[in-house]
Amino acid sequence: MSDSIKKLTTLGQSIWYDNIERKLLENGELKSMIERGDIRGVTSNPSIFNAAIAKSNDYDSALVPLAWAGWDAEKIFWQLAIEDIKAACDAFAPLYEETNGGDGYVSLEVSPYLAHDTDGTVAQAQQLWARVARKNLMVKIPATRAGIPAIRKAIAAGVNVNVTLIFSLARYAEVMEAYLSGLEDRAAAGHSIDHVASVASFFVSRVDSKIDPQLPDASNLKGKAAIANAKLAYDLYHQTFAGRRWEILKVKSARVQRPLWASTSTKNPDYPDTLYVDELIGPETVNTVPPATLDAFRDHGNAEMTLMRGVDQAQSDLDALEAAGVSMDVVTQELEDEGVKAFADAFTQLLATIDDRSKNAASSLGPIADSVSRRIAQLEADAVPARLWKHDPTLWAPDGDHAGQNEVKIRMGWLTSPDKARRKLKEYQSFAKEIHDAKIDRVLVLGMGGSSLTAEVFSSLLAAAKVDAPLSLAILDSTDPAQVALAAEQYPPDKSLYIVASKSGGTAEVMANFNYFWKLSKKDGSRFVATTDPLTSLEALAKKNNFRKIFSADEFVGGRYSALTDFGLVPAALLDMDLNRLIDKADWMRFQCGEHVPAARNPGMALGAVIGEAAIRGRDKLTILTDAPLSAFAGWIEQIIAESSGKHGKGILPVPLEPISDVKSYGDDRVFVYLRQTGDLDETIRLLRDEGHPVIESPISNLYDLGAEIYRWEVATVIACSILDINAFDQPNVESSKKITKTKIAEYQNNGKLKEGKPAWKKDGVLVYSSTAIKGASLKTVLNGFLKKAKPGGYIAINAYLPRNGEMVDMLQELRVSIRARTGNAVTAGFGPRFQHSTGQFHKGGIKDGLFLVITLEPENDMDIPAEGLTFGTLIRAQALGDYEALIDAKKKVLRVHLPSVAGVKSLMDALK
């Protein structure tokens, strides 16, 4: 608190802040201003909200789902405004309690359209009082002729009132009369009046702005009218709140109606910028100031008792004005009329802005906009927001499905992951400090799917943002021997820490990689950390081998929902991310998706409604476009959507990072998501919308926004699954390929060979296996014949058991383009066995019209897996065979192309040109 404000407060005047905007509430600045003692209340009006909403994107995360729900502009405004007012009231609540209701108030104005409607004003005042439901709210009512009786009725109803747009002494007297009468009415009805508060907002600088132009240039009355008018108003206040009538109310603990000096910014640059603060200081008053005036007074304001000085001179100044032909009655009535009109015009402009933005947001959904609106209304009617938080299993598993309902009940811990993360924050930070102090500068996460993808997302975004992390971090989610060898080269034991991450504790790929690095490290437990559920085999292994640390993960959170648990937050801590900030963002989204938030206002629920309703209407290919820095997050979205939704012949197929095509070539099975940071794809998005495709834009301005986005997509995923009547928490088809793989490995360990079957076609070392009959003298003919089986609205999945590196990524992207051009289908591509923990469930259990191109490779250099009796090359081949045969068992059309070397990938590309 500055010395000037501190002294002002001791003189009995409270500074309120004539401004409110969402970013101040969300970034903690308003709370800091309160804690510093700079401000003791907040006022708002339509002009302030217009500036806050129209001139920023701060409200888009709330406005967009409301627009998707079909709300009109005024309904959206009141939702947004009430959210801000509630948050501000909560921020001021400690001050309100500390001062016993003396300060800590936040003002919200009734619609300016009601300025001449007494009954409408009273009704809305009571409605706003009920909706905000905070005892430190003040409802602003204009001091028009129609407003005066509304003030009395609102006070009698127990509503705190900030009376606004007072310009004349006569009207001010009416305002005080209305307040006193309202208190008397309430007391006569047997209600307490001790908690009813009111301020009378007397507008100041506008008076000088109105009168000064009417005076001669050399007039010594310029700049005098406003302060004189206010000083006489203060004198009138003292006369009113004295005597028998007031004493009777005071005995009943009535509060005075403090004068509040409003419009105190200096409009005339020739006047001091703190003029209307310095000259209006006195006990039992409030001055509400805009940001610039607050900064000025903090810096060079003069806090002296000035209100009671020169009252006689004030009267003389007003008399002199009358003598000069300036009628205060005329001036103040004109100011009242202009004030009402200005607020109404600002409100009209505000609603027009909201209407434009909401129409733009709704139109982004194209042909599904109306059905999405109905779906969101249905979610609200079905009480889905509350049922989600009550862990109601019938959202995903019907009565009678006891196994499905039990799976739901034990997998809902992700909803409160931010709370649990805060409780473990010191553990994360202490461990990270230990590793940094030990000068370990490399971390390799050995994990699959949800156990490792979040670490990859954080690491890649930090690199894209050119943030200097204290160590490098990568994941190994492959059993390809070349990829394992490269990881060992880049993350040697003498420089690295290995995080062995597995929910179940027995993931085959993870254990194979652990065994390899365990031997490589000469069994040095100090180089290993385990992240796993309690009582798993991995936990036992870690204890036995004296791992440096064991993180016991939340067993009530499934792997694909574990981003905000140990699996994501331990790597984040090691990367020196600000965990508080990350969790704050997640918590912010959790609040937005809370139990009592309407479905239309819930970002996660609205997003789930869009992608779920789109799938029902045949748009089941969720095509994820990203700006380059966010590409890794597309993979995270892919795994949570695909693994959660792809069951029972239904689901939503994520199509991440598919090379962009001519927008006219996309079918009506698409819905697009744009993860936006740099805006590189803005023109593409515009073209997609113009073509009628639904487009969802997700702005992610920085790394920490991911905390919110992760939580939003988790909510969206489970809601979309509920809409599709799918259990979001089970994975009924995942075990099929695992069982076949285990059988293959057992056979190999017994006889030294993998059972692969006879190829249907072979040439130049290329072997082709197929679930259906194939013909052709060349690989090109074979592939063309297979792709002709593609159906409209279907998809092609490239399951590539290849080393995941830049060269291979580029080649697969080229393959996707070639195949899409031939078939018109969406084309996905995944590296095996990584994709098995992401889209594997969808491939076996999801929508039916898919073709699967499985690519396997003869390893150039293989390596033994210690203690397992096989090589990495054998393991990845067994996994590919397990995947291939599981797809056949699921009645899918599959073609497996086995290549003799990495160079064979090029021949495959040539065959598809």
PDB file of N, CA and C in Angstrom, residues 453 560 611 615 619-626 631-647 650-659 669-673 675 713 717 720-721 724 726 793-799 813 816 825-830 835 837-847 852:
ATOM      1  N   LEU A 453       3.583 -40.655 -22.526  1.00  0.00           N
ATOM      2  CA  LEU A 453       3.287 -39.620 -23.519  1.00  0.00           C
ATOM      3  C   LEU A 453       3.308 -38.213 -22.944  1.00  0.00           C
ATOM      4  N   ARG A 560      -4.446 -43.861 -19.276  1.00  0.00           N
ATOM      5  CA  ARG A 560      -4.644 -42.796 -20.263  1.00  0.00           C
ATOM      6  C   ARG A 560      -5.163 -41.509 -19.643  1.00  0.00           C
ATOM      7  N   ILE A 611     -17.723 -33.518 -30.097  1.00  0.00           N
ATOM      8  CA  ILE A 611     -17.100 -34.672 -30.756  1.00  0.00           C
ATOM      9  C   ILE A 611     -17.983 -35.916 -30.659  1.00  0.00           C
ATOM     10  N   ALA A 615     -19.711 -37.679 -33.998  1.00  0.00           N
ATOM     11  CA  ALA A 615     -19.548 -39.107 -34.294  1.00  0.00           C
ATOM     12  C   ALA A 615     -20.891 -39.776 -34.572  1.00  0.00           C
ATOM     13  N   ARG A 619     -19.546 -38.077 -38.419  1.00  0.00           N
ATOM     14  CA  ARG A 619     -18.259 -37.384 -38.452  1.00  0.00           C
ATOM     15  C   ARG A 619     -17.400 -37.936 -37.315  1.00  0.00           C
ATOM     16  N   ASP A 620     -16.908 -39.138 -37.548  1.00  0.00           N
ATOM     17  CA  ASP A 620     -16.189 -39.860 -36.505  1.00  0.00           C
ATOM     18  C   ASP A 620     -14.685 -39.873 -36.714  1.00  0.00           C
ATOM     19  N   LYS A 621     -14.180 -39.041 -37.646  1.00  0.00           N
ATOM     20  CA  LYS A 621     -12.728 -38.933 -37.856  1.00  0.00           C
ATOM     21  C   LYS A 621     -12.281 -37.576 -37.282  1.00  0.00           C
ATOM     22  N   LEU A 622     -11.771 -37.611 -36.078  1.00  0.00           N
ATOM     23  CA  LEU A 622     -11.342 -36.400 -35.383  1.00  0.00           C
ATOM     24  C   LEU A 622      -9.945 -36.033 -35.878  1.00  0.00           C
ATOM     25  N   THR A 623      -9.899 -35.122 -36.826  1.00  0.00           N
ATOM     26  CA  THR A 623      -8.657 -34.780 -37.502  1.00  0.00           C
ATOM     27  C   THR A 623      -7.964 -33.645 -36.757  1.00  0.00           C
ATOM     28  N   ILE A 624      -6.777 -33.946 -36.219  1.00  0.00           N
ATOM     29  CA  ILE A 624      -6.105 -33.015 -35.316  1.00  0.00           C
ATOM     30  C   ILE A 624      -4.980 -32.309 -36.061  1.00  0.00           C
ATOM     31  N   LEU A 625      -5.165 -31.010 -36.275  1.00  0.00           N
ATOM     32  CA  LEU A 625      -4.160 -30.164 -36.899  1.00  0.00           C
ATOM     33  C   LEU A 625      -3.477 -29.351 -35.805  1.00  0.00           C
ATOM     34  N   THR A 626      -2.195 -29.120 -35.955  1.00  0.00           N
ATOM     35  CA  THR A 626      -1.495 -28.368 -34.913  1.00  0.00           C
ATOM     36  C   THR A 626      -0.463 -27.431 -35.522  1.00  0.00           C
ATOM     37  N   SER A 631       2.759 -30.347 -31.697  1.00  0.00           N
ATOM     38  CA  SER A 631       2.506 -31.611 -32.388  1.00  0.00           C
ATOM     39  C   SER A 631       2.473 -32.801 -31.438  1.00  0.00           C
ATOM     40  N   ALA A 632       3.306 -32.814 -30.401  1.00  0.00           N
ATOM     41  CA  ALA A 632       3.326 -33.954 -29.481  1.00  0.00           C
ATOM     42  C   ALA A 632       2.010 -34.089 -28.724  1.00  0.00           C
ATOM     43  N   PHE A 633       1.345 -32.959 -28.488  1.00  0.00           N
ATOM     44  CA  PHE A 633       0.072 -33.019 -27.763  1.00  0.00           C
ATOM     45  C   PHE A 633      -1.002 -33.718 -28.593  1.00  0.00           C
ATOM     46  N   ALA A 634      -0.876 -33.653 -29.915  1.00  0.00           N
ATOM     47  CA  ALA A 634      -1.824 -34.370 -30.772  1.00  0.00           C
ATOM     48  C   ALA A 634      -1.751 -35.866 -30.500  1.00  0.00           C
ATOM     49  N   GLY A 635      -0.547 -36.375 -30.251  1.00  0.00           N
ATOM     50  CA  GLY A 635      -0.398 -37.791 -29.932  1.00  0.00           C
ATOM     51  C   GLY A 635      -1.022 -38.160 -28.610  1.00  0.00           C
ATOM     52  N   TRP A 636      -0.953 -37.229 -27.655  1.00  0.00           N
ATOM     53  CA  TRP A 636      -1.595 -37.491 -26.357  1.00  0.00           C
ATOM     54  C   TRP A 636      -3.110 -37.561 -26.522  1.00  0.00           C
ATOM     55  N   ILE A 637      -3.674 -36.617 -27.292  1.00  0.00           N
ATOM     56  CA  ILE A 637      -5.121 -36.635 -27.539  1.00  0.00           C
ATOM     57  C   ILE A 637      -5.512 -37.920 -28.264  1.00  0.00           C
ATOM     58  N   GLU A 638      -4.687 -38.337 -29.200  1.00  0.00           N
ATOM     59  CA  GLU A 638      -4.981 -39.564 -29.947  1.00  0.00           C
ATOM     60  C   GLU A 638      -5.164 -40.745 -29.007  1.00  0.00           C
ATOM     61  N   GLN A 639      -4.264 -40.912 -28.059  1.00  0.00           N
ATOM     62  CA  GLN A 639      -4.346 -42.106 -27.205  1.00  0.00           C
ATOM     63  C   GLN A 639      -5.546 -42.057 -26.272  1.00  0.00           C
ATOM     64  N   ILE A 640      -5.885 -40.887 -25.721  1.00  0.00           N
ATOM     65  CA  ILE A 640      -6.999 -40.869 -24.769  1.00  0.00           C
ATOM     66  C   ILE A 640      -8.333 -41.054 -25.490  1.00  0.00           C
ATOM     67  N   ILE A 641      -8.471 -40.475 -26.686  1.00  0.00           N
ATOM     68  CA  ILE A 641      -9.721 -40.614 -27.436  1.00  0.00           C
ATOM     69  C   ILE A 641      -9.865 -42.023 -27.996  1.00  0.00           C
ATOM     70  N   ALA A 642      -8.824 -42.518 -28.645  1.00  0.00           N
ATOM     71  CA  ALA A 642      -8.921 -43.816 -29.320  1.00  0.00           C
ATOM     72  C   ALA A 642      -9.108 -44.952 -28.329  1.00  0.00           C
ATOM     73  N   GLU A 643      -8.310 -44.965 -27.270  1.00  0.00           N
ATOM     74  CA  GLU A 643      -8.373 -46.075 -26.332  1.00  0.00           C
ATOM     75  C   GLU A 643      -9.654 -46.041 -25.507  1.00  0.00           C
ATOM     76  N   SER A 644     -10.190 -44.842 -25.294  1.00  0.00           N
ATOM     77  CA  SER A 644     -11.419 -44.735 -24.505  1.00  0.00           C
ATOM     78  C   SER A 644     -12.664 -45.054 -25.324  1.00  0.00           C
ATOM     79  N   SER A 645     -12.664 -44.675 -26.610  1.00  0.00           N
ATOM     80  CA  SER A 645     -13.921 -44.713 -27.370  1.00  0.00           C
ATOM     81  C   SER A 645     -14.065 -45.880 -28.332  1.00  0.00           C
ATOM     82  N   GLY A 646     -12.976 -46.518 -28.747  1.00  0.00           N
ATOM     83  CA  GLY A 646     -13.062 -47.509 -29.816  1.00  0.00           C
ATOM     84  C   GLY A 646     -13.483 -48.887 -29.356  1.00  0.00           C
ATOM     85  N   LYS A 647     -14.781 -49.086 -29.209  1.00  0.00           N
ATOM     86  CA  LYS A 647     -15.293 -50.356 -28.681  1.00  0.00           C
ATOM     87  C   LYS A 647     -16.652 -50.680 -29.284  1.00  0.00           C
ATOM     88  N   LYS A 650     -17.971 -49.093 -32.462  1.00  0.00           N
ATOM     89  CA  LYS A 650     -18.206 -47.651 -32.459  1.00  0.00           C
ATOM     90  C   LYS A 650     -16.927 -46.926 -32.063  1.00  0.00           C
ATOM     91  N   GLY A 651     -16.996 -45.605 -32.055  1.00  0.00           N
ATOM     92  CA  GLY A 651     -15.863 -44.855 -31.555  1.00  0.00           C
ATOM     93  C   GLY A 651     -15.551 -43.623 -32.370  1.00  0.00           C
ATOM     94  N   ILE A 652     -14.555 -42.907 -31.893  1.00  0.00           N
ATOM     95  CA  ILE A 652     -14.075 -41.686 -32.551  1.00  0.00           C
ATOM     96  C   ILE A 652     -12.621 -41.941 -32.924  1.00  0.00           C
ATOM     97  N   LEU A 653     -12.326 -41.902 -34.209  1.00  0.00           N
ATOM     98  CA  LEU A 653     -10.967 -42.169 -34.670  1.00  0.00           C
ATOM     99  C   LEU A 653     -10.166 -40.870 -34.714  1.00  0.00           C
ATOM    100  N   PRO A 654      -9.161 -40.717 -33.870  1.00  0.00           N
ATOM    101  CA  PRO A 654      -8.292 -39.545 -33.995  1.00  0.00           C
ATOM    102  C   PRO A 654      -7.394 -39.707 -35.225  1.00  0.00           C
ATOM    103  N   VAL A 655      -7.257 -38.632 -35.967  1.00  0.00           N
ATOM    104  CA  VAL A 655      -6.370 -38.625 -37.132  1.00  0.00           C
ATOM    105  C   VAL A 655      -5.382 -37.483 -36.909  1.00  0.00           C
ATOM    106  N   PRO A 656      -4.335 -37.733 -36.122  1.00  0.00           N
ATOM    107  CA  PRO A 656      -3.427 -36.641 -35.769  1.00  0.00           C
ATOM    108  C   PRO A 656      -2.366 -36.405 -36.831  1.00  0.00           C
ATOM    109  N   LEU A 657      -2.076 -35.146 -37.066  1.00  0.00           N
ATOM    110  CA  LEU A 657      -0.934 -34.727 -37.873  1.00  0.00           C
ATOM    111  C   LEU A 657      -0.972 -35.267 -39.297  1.00  0.00           C
ATOM    112  N   GLU A 658      -2.161 -35.539 -39.805  1.00  0.00           N
ATOM    113  CA  GLU A 658      -2.280 -35.943 -41.205  1.00  0.00           C
ATOM    114  C   GLU A 658      -1.882 -34.756 -42.078  1.00  0.00           C
ATOM    115  N   PRO A 659      -0.999 -34.960 -43.087  1.00  0.00           N
ATOM    116  CA  PRO A 659      -0.640 -33.840 -43.963  1.00  0.00           C
ATOM    117  C   PRO A 659      -1.889 -33.192 -44.548  1.00  0.00           C
ATOM    118  N   ASP A 669     -17.091 -37.180 -43.206  1.00  0.00           N
ATOM    119  CA  ASP A 669     -16.863 -37.968 -41.990  1.00  0.00           C
ATOM    120  C   ASP A 669     -15.857 -37.279 -41.071  1.00  0.00           C
ATOM    121  N   ARG A 670     -15.516 -36.038 -41.386  1.00  0.00           N
ATOM    122  CA  ARG A 670     -14.453 -35.343 -40.645  1.00  0.00           C
ATOM    123  C   ARG A 670     -15.008 -34.282 -39.695  1.00  0.00           C
ATOM    124  N   VAL A 671     -14.331 -34.147 -38.555  1.00  0.00           N
ATOM    125  CA  VAL A 671     -14.442 -32.974 -37.702  1.00  0.00           C
ATOM    126  C   VAL A 671     -13.007 -32.607 -37.351  1.00  0.00           C
ATOM    127  N   PHE A 672     -12.689 -31.319 -37.399  1.00  0.00           N
ATOM    128  CA  PHE A 672     -11.304 -30.877 -37.256  1.00  0.00           C
ATOM    129  C   PHE A 672     -11.076 -30.195 -35.908  1.00  0.00           C
ATOM    130  N   VAL A 673      -9.909 -30.472 -35.348  1.00  0.00           N
ATOM    131  CA  VAL A 673      -9.443 -29.771 -34.157  1.00  0.00           C
ATOM    132  C   VAL A 673      -8.137 -29.075 -34.528  1.00  0.00           C
ATOM    133  N   LEU A 675      -5.066 -27.233 -32.774  1.00  0.00           N
ATOM    134  CA  LEU A 675      -4.313 -26.834 -31.594  1.00  0.00           C
ATOM    135  C   LEU A 675      -3.458 -25.634 -32.009  1.00  0.00           C
ATOM    136  N   TRP A 713      -9.681 -32.141 -22.067  1.00  0.00           N
ATOM    137  CA  TRP A 713      -9.816 -33.296 -22.957  1.00  0.00           C
ATOM    138  C   TRP A 713     -10.181 -34.563 -22.193  1.00  0.00           C
ATOM    139  N   THR A 717     -13.494 -36.414 -23.276  1.00  0.00           N
ATOM    140  CA  THR A 717     -13.434 -37.820 -23.705  1.00  0.00           C
ATOM    141  C   THR A 717     -14.507 -38.660 -23.031  1.00  0.00           C
ATOM    142  N   ALA A 720     -18.000 -37.641 -24.345  1.00  0.00           N
ATOM    143  CA  ALA A 720     -18.244 -38.162 -25.692  1.00  0.00           C
ATOM    144  C   ALA A 720     -18.549 -39.650 -25.652  1.00  0.00           C
ATOM    145  N   CYS A 721     -17.817 -40.383 -24.826  1.00  0.00           N
ATOM    146  CA  CYS A 721     -18.063 -41.826 -24.695  1.00  0.00           C
ATOM    147  C   CYS A 721     -19.444 -42.094 -24.118  1.00  0.00           C
ATOM    148  N   LEU A 724     -21.971 -41.796 -26.744  1.00  0.00           N
ATOM    149  CA  LEU A 724     -21.925 -42.942 -27.667  1.00  0.00           C
ATOM    150  C   LEU A 724     -22.286 -44.265 -26.999  1.00  0.00           C
ATOM    151  N   ILE A 726     -20.617 -45.808 -24.619  1.00  0.00           N
ATOM    152  CA  ILE A 726     -19.376 -46.579 -24.540  1.00  0.00           C
ATOM    153  C   ILE A 726     -18.767 -46.368 -23.166  1.00  0.00           C
ATOM    154  N   GLY A 793     -16.040 -43.292 -46.236  1.00  0.00           N
ATOM    155  CA  GLY A 793     -16.245 -43.111 -44.793  1.00  0.00           C
ATOM    156  C   GLY A 793     -15.403 -44.033 -43.940  1.00  0.00           C
ATOM    157  N   GLY A 794     -14.578 -44.856 -44.575  1.00  0.00           N
ATOM    158  CA  GLY A 794     -13.701 -45.739 -43.815  1.00  0.00           C
ATOM    159  C   GLY A 794     -12.380 -45.070 -43.504  1.00  0.00           C
ATOM    160  N   TYR A 795     -11.401 -45.894 -43.118  1.00  0.00           N
ATOM    161  CA  TYR A 795     -10.080 -45.343 -42.831  1.00  0.00           C
ATOM    162  C   TYR A 795      -9.027 -46.395 -43.093  1.00  0.00           C
ATOM    163  N   ILE A 796      -7.810 -45.947 -43.266  1.00  0.00           N
ATOM    164  CA  ILE A 796      -6.665 -46.835 -43.430  1.00  0.00           C
ATOM    165  C   ILE A 796      -5.691 -46.536 -42.306  1.00  0.00           C
ATOM    166  N   ALA A 797      -5.231 -47.587 -41.637  1.00  0.00           N
ATOM    167  CA  ALA A 797      -4.252 -47.439 -40.565  1.00  0.00           C
ATOM    168  C   ALA A 797      -2.938 -48.057 -41.013  1.00  0.00           C
ATOM    169  N   ILE A 798      -1.880 -47.281 -40.946  1.00  0.00           N
ATOM    170  CA  ILE A 798      -0.534 -47.798 -41.207  1.00  0.00           C
ATOM    171  C   ILE A 798       0.088 -48.137 -39.860  1.00  0.00           C
ATOM    172  N   ASN A 799       0.285 -49.417 -39.616  1.00  0.00           N
ATOM    173  CA  ASN A 799       0.892 -49.877 -38.368  1.00  0.00           C
ATOM    174  C   ASN A 799       2.332 -50.248 -38.673  1.00  0.00           C
ATOM    175  N   GLN A 813       4.542 -40.069 -43.531  1.00  0.00           N
ATOM    176  CA  GLN A 813       3.683 -38.962 -43.939  1.00  0.00           C
ATOM    177  C   GLN A 813       3.460 -38.989 -45.452  1.00  0.00           C
ATOM    178  N   ARG A 816       0.953 -41.648 -46.211  1.00  0.00           N
ATOM    179  CA  ARG A 816      -0.404 -41.219 -45.873  1.00  0.00           C
ATOM    180  C   ARG A 816      -1.007 -40.398 -47.016  1.00  0.00           C
ATOM    181  N   ASN A 825      -9.916 -41.851 -48.137  1.00  0.00           N
ATOM    182  CA  ASN A 825     -10.117 -42.154 -46.717  1.00  0.00           C
ATOM    183  C   ASN A 825      -9.138 -41.393 -45.825  1.00  0.00           C
ATOM    184  N   ALA A 826      -9.527 -41.211 -44.564  1.00  0.00           N
ATOM    185  CA  ALA A 826      -8.589 -40.744 -43.553  1.00  0.00           C
ATOM    186  C   ALA A 826      -7.509 -41.800 -43.379  1.00  0.00           C
ATOM    187  N   VAL A 827      -6.272 -41.369 -43.188  1.00  0.00           N
ATOM    188  CA  VAL A 827      -5.153 -42.297 -43.041  1.00  0.00           C
ATOM    189  C   VAL A 827      -4.400 -41.959 -41.759  1.00  0.00           C
ATOM    190  N   THR A 828      -4.312 -42.939 -40.883  1.00  0.00           N
ATOM    191  CA  THR A 828      -3.534 -42.769 -39.657  1.00  0.00           C
ATOM    192  C   THR A 828      -2.221 -43.523 -39.802  1.00  0.00           C
ATOM    193  N   ALA A 829      -1.266 -43.151 -38.985  1.00  0.00           N
ATOM    194  CA  ALA A 829       0.019 -43.846 -38.996  1.00  0.00           C
ATOM    195  C   ALA A 829       0.557 -43.911 -37.583  1.00  0.00           C
ATOM    196  N   GLY A 830       1.004 -45.079 -37.189  1.00  0.00           N
ATOM    197  CA  GLY A 830       1.566 -45.235 -35.862  1.00  0.00           C
ATOM    198  C   GLY A 830       2.752 -46.177 -35.884  1.00  0.00           C
ATOM    199  N   PHE A 835       1.928 -47.663 -30.875  1.00  0.00           N
ATOM    200  CA  PHE A 835       0.515 -47.397 -31.159  1.00  0.00           C
ATOM    201  C   PHE A 835      -0.410 -48.402 -30.484  1.00  0.00           C
ATOM    202  N   HIS A 837      -0.571 -49.160 -27.579  1.00  0.00           N
ATOM    203  CA  HIS A 837      -1.007 -48.577 -26.305  1.00  0.00           C
ATOM    204  C   HIS A 837      -1.744 -47.256 -26.520  1.00  0.00           C
ATOM    205  N   SER A 838      -2.091 -46.998 -27.758  1.00  0.00           N
ATOM    206  CA  SER A 838      -2.783 -45.753 -28.086  1.00  0.00           C
ATOM    207  C   SER A 838      -4.023 -46.051 -28.930  1.00  0.00           C
ATOM    208  N   THR A 839      -3.798 -46.550 -30.142  1.00  0.00           N
ATOM    209  CA  THR A 839      -4.926 -46.837 -31.039  1.00  0.00           C
ATOM    210  C   THR A 839      -5.216 -48.326 -31.176  1.00  0.00           C
ATOM    211  N   GLY A 840      -4.426 -49.157 -30.499  1.00  0.00           N
ATOM    212  CA  GLY A 840      -4.616 -50.604 -30.633  1.00  0.00           C
ATOM    213  C   GLY A 840      -6.022 -51.057 -30.279  1.00  0.00           C
ATOM    214  N   GLN A 841      -6.576 -50.515 -29.201  1.00  0.00           N
ATOM    215  CA  GLN A 841      -7.936 -50.859 -28.800  1.00  0.00           C
ATOM    216  C   GLN A 841      -8.928 -50.472 -29.884  1.00  0.00           C
ATOM    217  N   PHE A 842      -8.767 -49.291 -30.439  1.00  0.00           N
ATOM    218  CA  PHE A 842      -9.684 -48.829 -31.486  1.00  0.00           C
ATOM    219  C   PHE A 842      -9.611 -49.733 -32.704  1.00  0.00           C
ATOM    220  N   HIS A 843      -8.413 -50.132 -33.095  1.00  0.00           N
ATOM    221  CA  HIS A 843      -8.263 -50.959 -34.297  1.00  0.00           C
ATOM    222  C   HIS A 843      -9.062 -52.248 -34.207  1.00  0.00           C
ATOM    223  N   LYS A 844      -9.079 -52.841 -33.020  1.00  0.00           N
ATOM    224  CA  LYS A 844      -9.795 -54.115 -32.874  1.00  0.00           C
ATOM    225  C   LYS A 844     -11.269 -53.909 -32.549  1.00  0.00           C
ATOM    226  N   GLY A 845     -11.567 -52.866 -31.762  1.00  0.00           N
ATOM    227  CA  GLY A 845     -12.939 -52.743 -31.269  1.00  0.00           C
ATOM    228  C   GLY A 845     -13.747 -51.599 -31.847  1.00  0.00           C
ATOM    229  N   GLY A 846     -13.098 -50.700 -32.616  1.00  0.00           N
ATOM    230  CA  GLY A 846     -13.774 -49.496 -33.075  1.00  0.00           C
ATOM    231  C   GLY A 846     -14.568 -49.686 -34.351  1.00  0.00           C
ATOM    232  N   ILE A 847     -14.801 -48.563 -35.046  1.00  0.00           N
ATOM    233  CA  ILE A 847     -15.621 -48.594 -36.254  1.00  0.00           C
ATOM    234  C   ILE A 847     -15.053 -49.606 -37.247  1.00  0.00           C
ATOM    235  N   PHE A 852      -5.944 -52.190 -42.783  1.00  0.00           N
ATOM    236  CA  PHE A 852      -4.744 -52.108 -41.953  1.00  0.00           C
ATOM    237  C   PHE A 852      -3.530 -52.569 -42.738  1.00  0.00           C
TER     238      PHE A 852
END
